[in-house]
PDB file of C-alpha atoms and ligand atoms in Angstrom:
ATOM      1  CA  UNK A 581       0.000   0.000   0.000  1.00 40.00           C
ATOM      2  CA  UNK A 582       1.449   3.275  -1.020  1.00 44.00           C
ATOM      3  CA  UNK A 583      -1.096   5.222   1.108  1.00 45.00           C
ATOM      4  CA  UNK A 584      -2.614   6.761  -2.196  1.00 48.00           C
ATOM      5  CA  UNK A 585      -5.694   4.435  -2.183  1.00 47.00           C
ATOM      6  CA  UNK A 586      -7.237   6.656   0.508  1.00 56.00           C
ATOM      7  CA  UNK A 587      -7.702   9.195  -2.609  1.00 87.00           C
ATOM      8  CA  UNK A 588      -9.922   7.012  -4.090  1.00 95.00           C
ATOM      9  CA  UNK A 589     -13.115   8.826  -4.317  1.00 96.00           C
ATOM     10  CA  UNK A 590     -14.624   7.785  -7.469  1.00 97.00           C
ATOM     11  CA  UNK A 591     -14.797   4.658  -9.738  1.00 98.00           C
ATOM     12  CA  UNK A 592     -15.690   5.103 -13.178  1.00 98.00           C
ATOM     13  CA  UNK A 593     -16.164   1.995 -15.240  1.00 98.00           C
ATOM     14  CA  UNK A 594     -16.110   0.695 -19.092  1.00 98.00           C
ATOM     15  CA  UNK A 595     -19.387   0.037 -20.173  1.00 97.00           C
ATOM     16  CA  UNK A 596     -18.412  -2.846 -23.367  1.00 95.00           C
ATOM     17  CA  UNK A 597     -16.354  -5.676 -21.869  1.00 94.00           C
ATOM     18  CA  UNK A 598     -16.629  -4.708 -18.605  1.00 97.00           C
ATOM     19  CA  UNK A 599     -19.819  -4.962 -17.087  1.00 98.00           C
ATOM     20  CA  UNK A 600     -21.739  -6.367 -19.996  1.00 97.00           C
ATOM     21  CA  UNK A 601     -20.231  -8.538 -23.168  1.00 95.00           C
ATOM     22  CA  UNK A 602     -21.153  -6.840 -25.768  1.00 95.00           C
ATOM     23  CA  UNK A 603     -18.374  -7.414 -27.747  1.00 92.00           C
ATOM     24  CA  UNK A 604     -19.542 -10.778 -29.134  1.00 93.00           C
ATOM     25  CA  UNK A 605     -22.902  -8.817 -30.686  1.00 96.00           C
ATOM     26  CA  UNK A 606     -20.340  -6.525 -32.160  1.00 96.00           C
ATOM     27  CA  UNK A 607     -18.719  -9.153 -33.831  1.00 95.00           C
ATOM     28  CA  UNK A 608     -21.352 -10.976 -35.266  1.00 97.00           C
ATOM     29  CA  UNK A 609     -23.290  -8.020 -36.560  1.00 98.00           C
ATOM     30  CA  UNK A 610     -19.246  -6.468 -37.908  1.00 98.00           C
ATOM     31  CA  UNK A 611     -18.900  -9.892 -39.189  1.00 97.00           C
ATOM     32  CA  UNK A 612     -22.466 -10.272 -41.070  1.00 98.00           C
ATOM     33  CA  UNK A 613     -21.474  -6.459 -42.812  1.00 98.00           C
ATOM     34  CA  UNK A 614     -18.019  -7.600 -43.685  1.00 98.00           C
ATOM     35  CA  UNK A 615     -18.745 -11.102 -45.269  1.00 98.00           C
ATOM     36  CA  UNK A 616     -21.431  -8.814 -47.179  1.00 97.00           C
ATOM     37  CA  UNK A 617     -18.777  -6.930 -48.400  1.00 97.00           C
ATOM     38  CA  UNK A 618     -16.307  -9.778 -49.085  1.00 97.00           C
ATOM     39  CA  UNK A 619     -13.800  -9.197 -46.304  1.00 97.00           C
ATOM     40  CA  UNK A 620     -12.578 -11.687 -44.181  1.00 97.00           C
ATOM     41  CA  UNK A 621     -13.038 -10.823 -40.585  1.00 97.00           C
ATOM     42  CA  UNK A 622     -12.309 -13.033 -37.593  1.00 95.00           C
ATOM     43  CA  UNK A 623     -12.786 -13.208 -33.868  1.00 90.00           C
ATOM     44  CA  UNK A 624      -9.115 -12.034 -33.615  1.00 89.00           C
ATOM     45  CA  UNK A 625      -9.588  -9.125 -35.860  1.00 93.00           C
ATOM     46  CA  UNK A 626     -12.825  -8.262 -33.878  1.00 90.00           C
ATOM     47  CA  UNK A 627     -10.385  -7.680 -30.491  1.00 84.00           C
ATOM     48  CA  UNK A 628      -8.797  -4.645 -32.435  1.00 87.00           C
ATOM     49  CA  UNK A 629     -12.106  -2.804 -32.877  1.00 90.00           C
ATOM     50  CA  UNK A 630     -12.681  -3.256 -28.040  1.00 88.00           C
ATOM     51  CA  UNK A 631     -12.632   0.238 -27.108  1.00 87.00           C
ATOM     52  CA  UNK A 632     -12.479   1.517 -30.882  1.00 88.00           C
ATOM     53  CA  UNK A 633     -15.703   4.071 -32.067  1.00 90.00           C
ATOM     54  CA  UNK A 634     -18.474   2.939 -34.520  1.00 94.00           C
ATOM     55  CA  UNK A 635     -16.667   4.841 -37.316  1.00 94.00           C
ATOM     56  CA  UNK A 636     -13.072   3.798 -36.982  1.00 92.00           C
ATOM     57  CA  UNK A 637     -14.396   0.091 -36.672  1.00 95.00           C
ATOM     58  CA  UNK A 638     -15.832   0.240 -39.705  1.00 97.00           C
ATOM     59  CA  UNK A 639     -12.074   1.966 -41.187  1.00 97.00           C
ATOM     60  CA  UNK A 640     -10.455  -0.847 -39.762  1.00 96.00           C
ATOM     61  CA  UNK A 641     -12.668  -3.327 -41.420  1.00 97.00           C
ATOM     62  CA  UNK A 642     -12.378  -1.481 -44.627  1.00 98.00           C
ATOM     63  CA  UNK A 643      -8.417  -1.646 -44.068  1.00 97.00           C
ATOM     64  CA  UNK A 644      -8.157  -5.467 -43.375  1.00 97.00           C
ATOM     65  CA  UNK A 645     -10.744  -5.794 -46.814  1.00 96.00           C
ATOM     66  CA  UNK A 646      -8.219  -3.169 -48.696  1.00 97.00           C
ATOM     67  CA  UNK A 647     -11.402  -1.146 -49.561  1.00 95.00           C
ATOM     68  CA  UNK A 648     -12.019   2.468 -50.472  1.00 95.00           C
ATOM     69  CA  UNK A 649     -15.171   4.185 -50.449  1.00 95.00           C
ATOM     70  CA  UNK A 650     -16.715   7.529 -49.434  1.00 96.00           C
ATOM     71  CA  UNK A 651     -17.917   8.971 -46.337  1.00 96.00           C
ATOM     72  CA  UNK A 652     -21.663   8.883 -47.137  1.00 97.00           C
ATOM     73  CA  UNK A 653     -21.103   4.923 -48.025  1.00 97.00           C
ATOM     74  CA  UNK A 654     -18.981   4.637 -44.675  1.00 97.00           C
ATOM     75  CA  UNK A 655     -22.188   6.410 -42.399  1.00 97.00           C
ATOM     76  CA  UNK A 656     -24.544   3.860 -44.211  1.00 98.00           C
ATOM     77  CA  UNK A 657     -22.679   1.120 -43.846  1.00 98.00           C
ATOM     78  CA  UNK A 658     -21.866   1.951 -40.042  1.00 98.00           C
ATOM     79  CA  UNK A 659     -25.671   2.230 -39.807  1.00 98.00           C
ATOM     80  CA  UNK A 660     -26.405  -0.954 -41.157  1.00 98.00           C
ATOM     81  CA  UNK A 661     -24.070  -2.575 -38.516  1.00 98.00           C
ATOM     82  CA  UNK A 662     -25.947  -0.657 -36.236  1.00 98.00           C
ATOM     83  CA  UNK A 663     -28.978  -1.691 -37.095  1.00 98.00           C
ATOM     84  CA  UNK A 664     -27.928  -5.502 -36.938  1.00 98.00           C
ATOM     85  CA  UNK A 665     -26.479  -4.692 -33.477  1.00 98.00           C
ATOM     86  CA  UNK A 666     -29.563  -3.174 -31.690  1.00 98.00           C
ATOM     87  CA  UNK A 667     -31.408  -6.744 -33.257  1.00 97.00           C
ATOM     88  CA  UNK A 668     -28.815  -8.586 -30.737  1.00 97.00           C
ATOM     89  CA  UNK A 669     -29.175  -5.691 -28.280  1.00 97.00           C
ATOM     90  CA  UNK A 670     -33.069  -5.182 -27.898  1.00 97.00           C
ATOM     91  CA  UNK A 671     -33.153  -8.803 -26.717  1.00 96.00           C
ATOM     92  CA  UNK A 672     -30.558  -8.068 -23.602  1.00 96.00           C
ATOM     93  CA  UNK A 673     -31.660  -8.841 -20.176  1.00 96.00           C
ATOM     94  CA  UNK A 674     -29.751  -8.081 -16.609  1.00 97.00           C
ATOM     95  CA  UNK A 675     -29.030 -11.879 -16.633  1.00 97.00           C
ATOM     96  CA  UNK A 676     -26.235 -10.554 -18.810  1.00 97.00           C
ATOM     97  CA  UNK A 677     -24.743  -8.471 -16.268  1.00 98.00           C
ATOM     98  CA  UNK A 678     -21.196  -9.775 -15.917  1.00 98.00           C
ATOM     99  CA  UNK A 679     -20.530 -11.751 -12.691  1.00 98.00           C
ATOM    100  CA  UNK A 680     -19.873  -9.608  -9.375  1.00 98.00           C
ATOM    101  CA  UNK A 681     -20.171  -5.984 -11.116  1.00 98.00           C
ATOM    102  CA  UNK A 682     -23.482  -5.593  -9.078  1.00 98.00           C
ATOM    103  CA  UNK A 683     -22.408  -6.692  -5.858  1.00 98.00           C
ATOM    104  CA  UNK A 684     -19.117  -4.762  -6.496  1.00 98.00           C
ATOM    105  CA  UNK A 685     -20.953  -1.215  -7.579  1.00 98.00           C
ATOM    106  CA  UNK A 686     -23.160  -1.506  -4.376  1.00 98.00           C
ATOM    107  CA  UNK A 687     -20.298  -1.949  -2.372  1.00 97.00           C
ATOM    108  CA  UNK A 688     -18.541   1.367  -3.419  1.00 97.00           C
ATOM    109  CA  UNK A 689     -21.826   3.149  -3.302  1.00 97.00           C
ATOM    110  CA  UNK A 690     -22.057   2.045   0.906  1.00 96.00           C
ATOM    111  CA  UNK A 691     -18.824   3.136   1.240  1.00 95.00           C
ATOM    112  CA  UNK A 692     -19.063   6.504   0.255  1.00 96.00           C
ATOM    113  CA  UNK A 693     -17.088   6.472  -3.051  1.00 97.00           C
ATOM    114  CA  UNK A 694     -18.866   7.899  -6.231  1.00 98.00           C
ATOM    115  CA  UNK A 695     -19.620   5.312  -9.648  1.00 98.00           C
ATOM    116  CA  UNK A 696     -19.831   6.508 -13.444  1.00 98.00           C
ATOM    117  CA  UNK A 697     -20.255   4.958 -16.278  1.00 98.00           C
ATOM    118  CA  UNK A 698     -17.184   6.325 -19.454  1.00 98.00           C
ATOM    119  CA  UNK A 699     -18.397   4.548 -22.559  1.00 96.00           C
ATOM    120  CA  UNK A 700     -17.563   4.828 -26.358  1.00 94.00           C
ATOM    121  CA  UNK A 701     -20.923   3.390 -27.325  1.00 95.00           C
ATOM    122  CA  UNK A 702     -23.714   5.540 -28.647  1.00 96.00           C
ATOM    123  CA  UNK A 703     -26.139   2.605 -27.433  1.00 97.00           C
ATOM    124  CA  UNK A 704     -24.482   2.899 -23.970  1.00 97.00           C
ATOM    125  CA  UNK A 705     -28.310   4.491 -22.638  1.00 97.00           C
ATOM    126  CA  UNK A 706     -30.099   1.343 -24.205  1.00 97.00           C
ATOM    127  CA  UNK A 707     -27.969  -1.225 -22.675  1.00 98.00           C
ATOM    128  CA  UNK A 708     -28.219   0.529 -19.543  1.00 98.00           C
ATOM    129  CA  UNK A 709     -31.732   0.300 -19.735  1.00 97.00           C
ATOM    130  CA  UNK A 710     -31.862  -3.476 -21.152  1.00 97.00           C
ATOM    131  CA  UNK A 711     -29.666  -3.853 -18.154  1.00 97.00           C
ATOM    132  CA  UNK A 712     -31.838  -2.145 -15.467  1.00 97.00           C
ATOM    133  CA  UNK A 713     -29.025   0.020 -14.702  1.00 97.00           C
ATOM    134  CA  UNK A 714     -30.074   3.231 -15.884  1.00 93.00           C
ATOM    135  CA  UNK A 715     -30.492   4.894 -12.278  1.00 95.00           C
ATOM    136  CA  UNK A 716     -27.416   3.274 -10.705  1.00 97.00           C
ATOM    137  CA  UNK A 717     -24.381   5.656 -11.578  1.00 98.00           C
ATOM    138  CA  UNK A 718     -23.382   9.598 -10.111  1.00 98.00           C
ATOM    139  CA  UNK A 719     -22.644   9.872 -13.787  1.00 98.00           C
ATOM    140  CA  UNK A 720     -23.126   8.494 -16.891  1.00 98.00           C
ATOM    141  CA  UNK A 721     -20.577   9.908 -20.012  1.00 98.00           C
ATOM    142  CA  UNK A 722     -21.199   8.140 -23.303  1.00 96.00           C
ATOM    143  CA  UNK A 723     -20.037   8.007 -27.009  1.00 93.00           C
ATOM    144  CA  UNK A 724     -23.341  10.898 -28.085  1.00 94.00           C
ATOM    145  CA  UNK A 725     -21.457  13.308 -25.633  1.00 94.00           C
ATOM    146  CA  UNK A 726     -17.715  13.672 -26.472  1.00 94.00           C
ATOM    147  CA  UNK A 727     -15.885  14.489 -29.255  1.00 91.00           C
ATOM    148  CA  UNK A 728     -12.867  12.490 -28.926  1.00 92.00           C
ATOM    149  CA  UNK A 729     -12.480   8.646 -28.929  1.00 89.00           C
ATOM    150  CA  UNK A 730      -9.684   6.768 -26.195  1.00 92.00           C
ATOM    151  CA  UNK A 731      -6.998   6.612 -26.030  1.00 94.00           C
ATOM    152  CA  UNK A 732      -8.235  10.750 -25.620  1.00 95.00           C
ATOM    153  CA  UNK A 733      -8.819  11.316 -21.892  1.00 98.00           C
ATOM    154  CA  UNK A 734     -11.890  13.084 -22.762  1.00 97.00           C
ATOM    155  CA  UNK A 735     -14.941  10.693 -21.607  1.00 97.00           C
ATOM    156  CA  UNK A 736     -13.019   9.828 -18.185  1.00 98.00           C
ATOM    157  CA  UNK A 737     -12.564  13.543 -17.447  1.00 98.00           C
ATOM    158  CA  UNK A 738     -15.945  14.925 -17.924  1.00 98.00           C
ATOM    159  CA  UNK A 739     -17.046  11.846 -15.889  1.00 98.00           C
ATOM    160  CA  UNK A 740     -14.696  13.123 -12.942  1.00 98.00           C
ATOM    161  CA  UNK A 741     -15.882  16.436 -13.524  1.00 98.00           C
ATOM    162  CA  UNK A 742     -19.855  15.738 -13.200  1.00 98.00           C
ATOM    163  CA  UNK A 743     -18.963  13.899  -9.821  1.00 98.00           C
ATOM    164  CA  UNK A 744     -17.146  16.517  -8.933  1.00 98.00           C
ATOM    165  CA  UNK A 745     -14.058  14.854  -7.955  1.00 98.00           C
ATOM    166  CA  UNK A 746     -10.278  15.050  -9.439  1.00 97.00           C
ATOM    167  CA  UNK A 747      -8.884  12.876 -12.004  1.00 97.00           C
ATOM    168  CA  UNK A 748      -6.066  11.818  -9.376  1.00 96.00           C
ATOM    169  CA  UNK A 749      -8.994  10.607  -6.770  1.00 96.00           C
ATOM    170  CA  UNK A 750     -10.519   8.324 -10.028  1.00 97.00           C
ATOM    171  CA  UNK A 751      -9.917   4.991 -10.565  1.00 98.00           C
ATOM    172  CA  UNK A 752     -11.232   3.094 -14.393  1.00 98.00           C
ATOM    173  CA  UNK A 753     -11.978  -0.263 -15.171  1.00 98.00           C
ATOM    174  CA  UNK A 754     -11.167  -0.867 -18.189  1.00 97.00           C
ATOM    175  CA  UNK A 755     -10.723  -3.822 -20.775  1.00 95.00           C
ATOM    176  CA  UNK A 756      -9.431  -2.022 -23.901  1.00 93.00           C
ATOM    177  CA  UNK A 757      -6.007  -1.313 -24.696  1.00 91.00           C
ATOM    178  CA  UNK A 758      -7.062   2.543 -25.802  1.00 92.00           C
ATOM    179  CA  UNK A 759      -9.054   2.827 -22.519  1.00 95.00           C
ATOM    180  CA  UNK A 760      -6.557   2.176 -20.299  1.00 97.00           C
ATOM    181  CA  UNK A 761      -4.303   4.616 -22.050  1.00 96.00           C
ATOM    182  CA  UNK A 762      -7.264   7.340 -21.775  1.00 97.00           C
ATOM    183  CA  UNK A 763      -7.342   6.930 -18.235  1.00 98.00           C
ATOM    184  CA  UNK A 764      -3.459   7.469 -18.282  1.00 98.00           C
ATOM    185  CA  UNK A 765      -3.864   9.936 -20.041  1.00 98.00           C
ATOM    186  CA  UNK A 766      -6.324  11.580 -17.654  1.00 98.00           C
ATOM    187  CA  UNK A 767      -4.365  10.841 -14.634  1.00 97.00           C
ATOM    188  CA  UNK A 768      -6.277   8.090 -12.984  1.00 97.00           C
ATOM    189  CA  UNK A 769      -5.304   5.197 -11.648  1.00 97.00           C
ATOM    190  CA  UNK A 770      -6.638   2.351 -13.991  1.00 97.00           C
ATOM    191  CA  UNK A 771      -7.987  -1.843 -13.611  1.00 98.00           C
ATOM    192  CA  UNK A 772      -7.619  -3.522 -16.500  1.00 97.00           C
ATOM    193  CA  UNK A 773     -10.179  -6.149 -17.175  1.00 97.00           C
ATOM    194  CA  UNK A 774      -9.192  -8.560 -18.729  1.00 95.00           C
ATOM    195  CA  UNK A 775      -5.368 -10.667 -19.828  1.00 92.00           C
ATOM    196  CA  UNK A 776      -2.477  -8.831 -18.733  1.00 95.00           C
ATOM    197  CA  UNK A 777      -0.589  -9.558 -21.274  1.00 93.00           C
ATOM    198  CA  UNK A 778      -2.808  -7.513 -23.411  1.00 91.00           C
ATOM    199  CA  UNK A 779      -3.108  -4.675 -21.019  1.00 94.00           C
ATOM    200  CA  UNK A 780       0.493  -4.097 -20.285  1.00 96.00           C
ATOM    201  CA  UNK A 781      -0.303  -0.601 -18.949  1.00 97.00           C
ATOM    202  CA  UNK A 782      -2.842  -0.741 -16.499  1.00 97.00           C
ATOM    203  CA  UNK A 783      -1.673  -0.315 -12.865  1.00 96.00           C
ATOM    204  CA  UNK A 784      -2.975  -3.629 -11.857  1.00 96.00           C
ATOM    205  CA  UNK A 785      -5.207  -6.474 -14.007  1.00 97.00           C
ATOM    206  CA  UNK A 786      -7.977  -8.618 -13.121  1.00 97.00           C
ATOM    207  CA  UNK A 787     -10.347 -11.138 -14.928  1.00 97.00           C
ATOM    208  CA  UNK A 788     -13.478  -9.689 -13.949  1.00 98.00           C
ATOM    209  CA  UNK A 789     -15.179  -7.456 -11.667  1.00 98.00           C
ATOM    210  CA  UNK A 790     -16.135 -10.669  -9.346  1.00 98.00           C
ATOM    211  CA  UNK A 791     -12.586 -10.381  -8.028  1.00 97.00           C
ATOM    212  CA  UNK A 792     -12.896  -7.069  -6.959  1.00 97.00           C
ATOM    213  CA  UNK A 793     -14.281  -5.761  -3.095  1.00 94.00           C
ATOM    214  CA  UNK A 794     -13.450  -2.759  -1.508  1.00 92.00           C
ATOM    215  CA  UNK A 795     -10.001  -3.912   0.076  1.00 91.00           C
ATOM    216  CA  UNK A 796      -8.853  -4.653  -2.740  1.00 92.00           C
ATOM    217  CA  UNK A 797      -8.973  -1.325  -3.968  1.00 90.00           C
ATOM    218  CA  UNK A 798      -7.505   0.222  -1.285  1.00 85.00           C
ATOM    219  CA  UNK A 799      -4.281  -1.889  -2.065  1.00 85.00           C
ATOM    220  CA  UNK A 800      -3.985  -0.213  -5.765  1.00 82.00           C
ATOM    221  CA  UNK A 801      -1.605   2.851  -6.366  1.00 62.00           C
TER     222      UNK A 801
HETATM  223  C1  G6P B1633     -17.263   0.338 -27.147  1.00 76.08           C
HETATM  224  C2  G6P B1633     -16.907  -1.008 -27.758  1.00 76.08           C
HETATM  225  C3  G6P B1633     -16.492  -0.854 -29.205  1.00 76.08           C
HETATM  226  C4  G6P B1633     -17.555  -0.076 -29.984  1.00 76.08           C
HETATM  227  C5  G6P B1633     -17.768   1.283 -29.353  1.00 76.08           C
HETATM  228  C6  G6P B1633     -18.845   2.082 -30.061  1.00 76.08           C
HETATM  229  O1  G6P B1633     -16.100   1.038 -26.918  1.00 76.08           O
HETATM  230  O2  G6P B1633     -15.849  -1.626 -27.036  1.00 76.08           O
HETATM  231  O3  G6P B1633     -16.295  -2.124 -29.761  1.00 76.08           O
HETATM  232  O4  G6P B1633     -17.179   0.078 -31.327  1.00 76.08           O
HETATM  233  O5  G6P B1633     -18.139   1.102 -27.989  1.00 76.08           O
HETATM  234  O6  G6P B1633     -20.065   1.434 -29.860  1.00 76.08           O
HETATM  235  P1  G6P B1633     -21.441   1.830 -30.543  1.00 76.08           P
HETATM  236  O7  G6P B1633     -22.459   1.109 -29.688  1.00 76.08           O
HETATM  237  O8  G6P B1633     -21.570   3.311 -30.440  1.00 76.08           O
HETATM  238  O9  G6P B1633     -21.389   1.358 -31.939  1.00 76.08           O
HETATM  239 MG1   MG B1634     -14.680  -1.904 -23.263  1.00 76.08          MG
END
């Protein structure tokens, strides 16, 4: 213990990959546009788009396929996906909740230390709602209200700044490479959720939120 946990104030968590997995509608609706468009996309491909925005996706996608085509092709085509993905998305219960993230959220909240939500998705209000988690964070920053996608600090800082706590008192849980480096980048101490051979950066790495409790945050920093 470096005495730093007691500046833990706030916990702001991934949405994708973290408390819900997502990731395996975005593949299959990704997977349905690229085999439409003759590209070979796999499972392993699909890990580079965690974290990634709708639109960049879609550009690396386009990349792997070596295809060219215009912006208003690119928005319809990132639609379509979209459209696929809500299909997968409108049938989500909170039985999909990922193991211990409940338990684990109350926790905090009894404790005195302040939850958000710091999402890339533009769907993160749906899910939440498909979830029955709509009510349950101080603040909820998603992909419809900043400009600039991780590794940019942007999402985790307006988060802090709605709770009205610093970045240093902030801790993220995060499973994608570019969101641990945007909560770097915005000065917070950061989980990584997931391998940690893939998320080489995060202060300390766990497999899911059902290993977390309370003393085990005060022993990151
Ligand atoms: C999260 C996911 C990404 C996804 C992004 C945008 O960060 O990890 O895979 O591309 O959100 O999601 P959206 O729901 O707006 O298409
Ligand atoms: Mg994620």
């Amino acid at each position: 213990m470096t005495g730093r946990n007691n500046m833990i104030k706030a916990s702001i968590f991934d949405l994708d990959g973290v408390l819900v997995d997502t990731a395996k509608y975005h593949f299959l609706a990704w997977k349905r546009l690229a085999d439409q468009l003759g590209i070979y996309f796999t499972e392993k491909d699909n890990e580079r788009l965690k974290g990634v925005s709708r639109l960049e996706s879609l550009e690396i996608i386009l990349d792997l396929g070596g295809l060219k085509i215009d912006n208003v092709q690119k928005i319809k085509y990132a639609d379509l996906k979209n459209k696929w993905y809500l299909e997968y998305i409108n049938e989500m219960t909170p039985d999909e909740i990922l193991p211990g993230s409940l338990k684990f959220i109350y926790e905090l909240k009894d404790a005195g230390i302040k939850t958000a939500l710091g999402s890339a998705s533009r769907n993160t209000p749906l899910i939440l709602k498909r979830l029955g988690m709509n009510s349950l964070f101080d603040a909820v920053v998603d992909g419809n209200m900043v400009k600039r996608a991780k590794p940019d600090p942007e999402v985790f800082l307006v988060a802090a700044r709605l709770m009205n706590i610093e970045p240093a008192n902030c801790v993220v849980f995060e499973d994608a490479v570019a969101g641990v480096r945007a909560a770097l980048n915005a000065g917070m101490l950061c989980v990584g959720v997931g391998s940690e051979e893939v998320l080489t950066e995060a202060n300390v790495v766990i497999s899911g939120l059902y290993e977390m409790n309370i003393w085990k945050l005060e022993e990151i920093g």
